[in-house]
Each structure stands twice: as C-alpha cells, then as structure tokens.
Amino acid sequence: MTHTAHVALLIETSRAYGRGLLRGIIRYQREHGPWSIYFQPRGINDPAPGWLKTWKGDGILARVRDRKMAATIERTGVPCVDLRFAVPGLNMPAVGIDNSTIVRRAFDHFLDRGFRRFAVCSYPEGQFAWMDVRARLFCGLVEEAGFQCEVFTGSAEEDAAPPAWENEQTQIAKWVSRLPRPVAIFAVNDDRGLQILDACRRAGVHVPDEVSVLGVDNDEFLCGLATPPLSSVSINLETVGYRAAELLDGMMRRGVEPPAQPLLLQAGDVVARKSTDSLAIDDPELSKVVRYLREHACEGIRMTDITRATGMERRTLERRMKALFGRSPKDELMRIQIEEAKRLLTSTELSIKAISMRTGFANSRYFTQVFRTRVGVAPGQFRHASRGKS
C-alpha cells in the first residue's frame, strides 16, 4: 500500500493571505496526494501548537513567526517549508513573492498616472523584515528614476498615549498633511493602506485627487472596507501555496535537496480601485488623451481615432506624450491592451482568440506575436506560469 504523507499546516485562517495559500496547497494535494492533513484554525501570530512536540508526521508547511517557533519545528526532524520570511537567516527552504516585482508594479502604476512625487508608508525598522525590504526597494526605484521619496515608518513605542492606533493615526495624518501634493503613496501592505486613507480623511486631504494610495496583498475585505476602496498589488497566493506544497512533496517522497535560496515568484497585477483613480497631469489636453486611451484602448482604436477625439495634432501628441511618459501614444495604447490581456489570461478561461478580440487586436496571430515580443512568452505560457503550472 502506498504511504499517505502526513502534513501539518501551520498557516493562519484569520486573514485572506493565509487562506489564499491554503487554496494552493489544497489544489496541489488534490492533484498529487492525497495527504493526511493536520490542521487547526489559527491566527497570524499564534505560536507553534503544543501537539507539534510529539507529532510523528512527514512534513510541515508553516508561516514561521519567530525563532522560537522555528526551533520547535526543527526539533520535529521532518522537512518544512516556510511561507512568511519573518525570521532572517532561517535554516529552512522558503517560498514567497519577489518584492522587487511588487514595487515595480506599484511604481509603474503611479508613473502611468503621471505622478512625479512619491512616498512610502512602512513600519518601524526591524519590526517586519520583508516590509523593510519593500520600502527600501520602492525608494530605490523612485530615486533611480530621478525623483525623491518621502518615508513614514512610525514610532516603535507601544506605551504612548493616546492608544497606539490613535497615536499612529495622528502621526500619519500630520505626515500626509506635510507632503507636497499631488503625491503617490505606496503602502507596504493593505493594513497600512487602510490607515493612510483614514489619516487622509482626518487631515482633510482628498483621495485620490490630492493623494493616491496603493497597498499590497489585495485583501478584498480590507480593500472594500476602505473609503474610498483601496487599490492594491495582487499577490499570487494560490500559486505560492501550490509551489510550496510541490517543494515539500519532493523533499518528503524523493528526498529532493531543497534550494539554497528562497523560491521567489512574481507578483500579480495592480487591482485598481478608487484610491488611485486619478491622473497627476497638469496638462488638461494630455489628461484628456490619457483618459481616452484608458477608456477605449481595447476597442481597436487607431491614431486617427485618438487625434480626432482629442483634437490634437499627431506630432504634438507624440512629442508631449514622450516628454511625460517616455513613450509614444501608440506604445501607451499597446501597453494598456497587453495589461488587459494579462488580466484576462490570469483571471478567466477565455480562449486566446476571444482575448485577442476583447483587447482590440485584429486577429489572434498578431496578438500572440505582440504579446510574445512585449512579455517574453506566448499568451498560453504566461497563463500556465501565472497559475503555477509547468
């Protein structure tokens, strides 16, 4: 009889992040299992369960919160894959999202809306290692592009009065009030994004016209709870969970040596909501052009349609678009089409032909050619890769 692997899941069910990982793990074990799963509902900061000390299983998938939890897991003597990156230098394989792709999505989202003033809202340094990395990488991108980046990290003090939340909201509101506007603020996660939006409301700063706010994780509950709804960089959580389960399975069943470096996957796209629904373009004519492109790019429009609808001569339009965005109207048109195609490839089961039609391409062959040139892979390959399939 084939041995059924006994796997413990130490992953929170209290947040959308953990539940997304669990969906990927479930999909993997259905395709390649079955596994005997040891699991209890958990919070994000719960310690290792007491039963783990005497558990005789085959493998563990965990969101390791600290060194004490890591030590408890290591004493079991079974393979474990970490999905949190909270403990620097942890001696176990890990799977997660490449922070450089997160900040690139965020920065490009703001640039595409004409922003030239930037800020990042993070946490006190050392509190969350992966958040420190996000903030640092975002600032690096901004400065590399020739702009300045304002930074808020808050205070590490826990005993300040009024209560910590109110005290921090007051700090964030003061910080936002001092920022030159219009400004694009990158929040290192959706929790921070929610705080920024609340602070803007307290400070009388309008979102998105004066301040544009973008979070990370695309937690639909938090993003919908925000006023206005929060735009966010989506994380391919199901893919992360799937790949972590795949790695653990190889270690358990075949004794596969885990990679020395963490397995980092690309972030998803920005899910745009009201908090970034603005254009920081001082030129009213150019603002009209950009809005027209975003509203009609996937309708098969041509340059003649753009110039007719906006009343601008082609040469003037080319020059001014190049000065602001660094690309021509045609390039911007195609960029929007490709971004929509990527969204449809990852979130629907539409055929390549149907997607080419929905995004305004003349035929599927031309669409595939353009997609491969701009993205580096064919549409079908992109779809499979985004879902963790080989």
GROMACS .gro file of N, CA and C in nm, residues 238-292:
model
  165
  238GLU      N    1  -0.232   3.165  -0.430
  238GLU     CA    2  -0.260   3.025  -0.461
  238GLU      C    3  -0.140   2.959  -0.527
  239THR      N    4  -0.072   3.034  -0.614
  239THR     CA    5   0.048   2.981  -0.678
  239THR      C    6   0.159   2.958  -0.577
  240VAL      N    7   0.175   3.051  -0.483
  240VAL     CA    8   0.277   3.036  -0.378
  240VAL      C    9   0.249   2.909  -0.296
  241GLY      N   10   0.122   2.892  -0.255
  241GLY     CA   11   0.086   2.773  -0.178
  241GLY      C   12   0.110   2.645  -0.257
  242TYR      N   13   0.075   2.648  -0.384
  242TYR     CA   14   0.093   2.531  -0.471
  242TYR      C   15   0.240   2.494  -0.484
  243ARG      N   16   0.324   2.594  -0.509
  243ARG     CA   17   0.467   2.567  -0.527
  243ARG      C   18   0.534   2.522  -0.398
  244ALA      N   19   0.488   2.577  -0.284
  244ALA     CA   20   0.542   2.534  -0.154
  244ALA      C   21   0.507   2.388  -0.128
  245ALA      N   22   0.383   2.351  -0.159
  245ALA     CA   23   0.340   2.211  -0.143
  245ALA      C   24   0.420   2.119  -0.236
  246GLU      N   25   0.444   2.166  -0.357
  246GLU     CA   26   0.522   2.088  -0.454
  246GLU      C   27   0.664   2.065  -0.403
  247LEU      N   28   0.725   2.170  -0.348
  247LEU     CA   29   0.861   2.159  -0.293
  247LEU      C   30   0.865   2.061  -0.176
  248LEU      N   31   0.769   2.075  -0.084
  248LEU     CA   32   0.764   1.985   0.032
  248LEU      C   33   0.744   1.840  -0.012
  249ASP      N   34   0.659   1.819  -0.110
  249ASP     CA   35   0.631   1.684  -0.159
  249ASP      C   36   0.759   1.618  -0.211
  250GLY      N   37   0.839   1.695  -0.284
  250GLY     CA   38   0.965   1.643  -0.336
  250GLY      C   39   1.061   1.606  -0.224
  251MET      N   40   1.064   1.689  -0.120
  251MET     CA   41   1.152   1.663  -0.005
  251MET      C   42   1.106   1.539   0.072
  252MET      N   43   0.974   1.522   0.086
  252MET     CA   44   0.921   1.409   0.164
  252MET      C   45   0.934   1.277   0.089
  253ARG      N   46   0.893   1.276  -0.038
  253ARG     CA   47   0.879   1.150  -0.111
  253ARG      C   48   1.007   1.107  -0.182
  254ARG      N   49   1.085   1.204  -0.231
  254ARG     CA   50   1.201   1.169  -0.313
  254ARG      C   51   1.332   1.215  -0.252
  255GLY      N   52   1.325   1.277  -0.136
  255GLY     CA   53   1.448   1.325  -0.072
  255GLY      C   54   1.517   1.434  -0.150
  256VAL      N   55   1.438   1.512  -0.225
  256VAL     CA   56   1.494   1.620  -0.306
  256VAL      C   57   1.562   1.723  -0.215
  257GLU      N   58   1.682   1.762  -0.252
  257GLU     CA   59   1.755   1.863  -0.177
  257GLU      C   60   1.689   1.999  -0.200
  258PRO      N   61   1.647   2.069  -0.093
  258PRO     CA   62   1.580   2.199  -0.113
  258PRO      C   63   1.677   2.303  -0.167
  259PRO      N   64   1.627   2.401  -0.241
  259PRO     CA   65   1.715   2.506  -0.294
  259PRO      C   66   1.777   2.588  -0.181
  260ALA      N   67   1.900   2.633  -0.203
  260ALA     CA   68   1.970   2.711  -0.100
  260ALA      C   69   1.907   2.848  -0.082
  261GLN      N   70   1.851   2.900  -0.191
  261GLN     CA   71   1.788   3.033  -0.187
  261GLN      C   72   1.636   3.019  -0.190
  262PRO      N   73   1.564   3.116  -0.132
  262PRO     CA   74   1.417   3.113  -0.137
  262PRO      C   75   1.365   3.110  -0.280
  263LEU      N   76   1.256   3.041  -0.302
  263LEU     CA   77   1.189   3.040  -0.432
  263LEU      C   78   1.096   3.160  -0.436
  264LEU      N   79   1.128   3.258  -0.520
  264LEU     CA   80   1.052   3.382  -0.526
  264LEU      C   81   0.974   3.390  -0.656
  265LEU      N   82   0.844   3.410  -0.646
  265LEU     CA   83   0.755   3.418  -0.761
  265LEU      C   84   0.717   3.562  -0.789
  266GLN      N   85   0.673   3.588  -0.910
  266GLN     CA   86   0.635   3.724  -0.947
  266GLN      C   87   0.502   3.764  -0.885
  267ALA      N   88   0.492   3.893  -0.853
  267ALA     CA   89   0.364   3.947  -0.805
  267ALA      C   90   0.263   3.948  -0.919
  268GLY      N   91   0.136   3.959  -0.883
  268GLY     CA   92   0.032   3.975  -0.983
  268GLY      C   93   0.024   4.120  -1.028
  269ASP      N   94  -0.086   4.157  -1.089
  269ASP     CA   95  -0.103   4.294  -1.136
  269ASP      C   96  -0.168   4.380  -1.028
  270VAL      N   97  -0.170   4.510  -1.054
  270VAL     CA   98  -0.240   4.602  -0.966
  270VAL      C   99  -0.390   4.590  -0.991
  271VAL      N  100  -0.466   4.573  -0.883
  271VAL     CA  101  -0.612   4.577  -0.892
  271VAL      C  102  -0.652   4.720  -0.860
  272ALA      N  103  -0.689   4.794  -0.964
  272ALA     CA  104  -0.715   4.937  -0.948
  272ALA      C  105  -0.856   4.962  -0.895
  273ARG      N  106  -0.862   5.040  -0.788
  273ARG     CA  107  -0.990   5.083  -0.732
  273ARG      C  108  -0.986   5.236  -0.719
  274LYS      N  109  -1.079   5.292  -0.644
  274LYS     CA  110  -1.095   5.438  -0.640
  274LYS      C  111  -0.975   5.512  -0.582
  275SER      N  112  -0.896   5.448  -0.494
  275SER     CA  113  -0.789   5.521  -0.425
  275SER      C  114  -0.676   5.566  -0.517
  276THR      N  115  -0.670   5.510  -0.640
  276THR     CA  116  -0.571   5.557  -0.737
  276THR      C  117  -0.637   5.603  -0.867
  277ASP      N  118  -0.765   5.631  -0.862
  277ASP     CA  119  -0.839   5.670  -0.982
  277ASP      C  120  -0.823   5.818  -1.010
  278SER      N  121  -0.700   5.858  -1.041
  278SER     CA  122  -0.673   5.999  -1.070
  278SER      C  123  -0.552   6.008  -1.162
  279LEU      N  124  -0.537   6.123  -1.224
  279LEU     CA  125  -0.423   6.149  -1.310
  279LEU      C  126  -0.351   6.274  -1.261
  280ALA      N  127  -0.224   6.261  -1.230
  280ALA     CA  128  -0.146   6.376  -1.184
  280ALA      C  129  -0.081   6.443  -1.304
  281ILE      N  130  -0.164   6.493  -1.393
  281ILE     CA  131  -0.116   6.556  -1.516
  281ILE      C  132  -0.165   6.700  -1.519
  282ASP      N  133  -0.069   6.792  -1.519
  282ASP     CA  134  -0.104   6.933  -1.516
  282ASP      C  135  -0.159   6.982  -1.651
  283ASP      N  136  -0.126   6.910  -1.756
  283ASP     CA  137  -0.168   6.947  -1.892
  283ASP      C  138  -0.309   6.893  -1.918
  284PRO      N  139  -0.412   6.979  -1.923
  284PRO     CA  140  -0.551   6.932  -1.942
  284PRO      C  141  -0.571   6.855  -2.072
  285GLU      N  142  -0.504   6.900  -2.180
  285GLU     CA  143  -0.519   6.832  -2.309
  285GLU      C  144  -0.462   6.691  -2.304
  286LEU      N  145  -0.345   6.678  -2.241
  286LEU     CA  146  -0.283   6.547  -2.231
  286LEU      C  147  -0.361   6.455  -2.137
  287SER      N  148  -0.417   6.513  -2.034
  287SER     CA  149  -0.501   6.436  -1.942
  287SER      C  150  -0.620   6.377  -2.016
  288LYS      N  151  -0.676   6.455  -2.108
  288LYS     CA  152  -0.788   6.409  -2.189
  288LYS      C  153  -0.746   6.292  -2.278
  289VAL      N  154  -0.626   6.301  -2.334
  289VAL     CA  155  -0.574   6.194  -2.420
  289VAL      C  156  -0.559   6.064  -2.342
  290VAL      N  157  -0.499   6.075  -2.223
  290VAL     CA  158  -0.473   5.955  -2.142
  290VAL      C  159  -0.604   5.889  -2.101
  291ARG      N  160  -0.700   5.969  -2.062
  291ARG     CA  161  -0.830   5.913  -2.024
  291ARG      C  162  -0.897   5.844  -2.144
  292TYR      N  163  -0.886   5.905  -2.261
  292TYR     CA  164  -0.944   5.845  -2.381
  292TYR      C  165  -0.878   5.710  -2.410
   0.00000   0.00000   0.00000
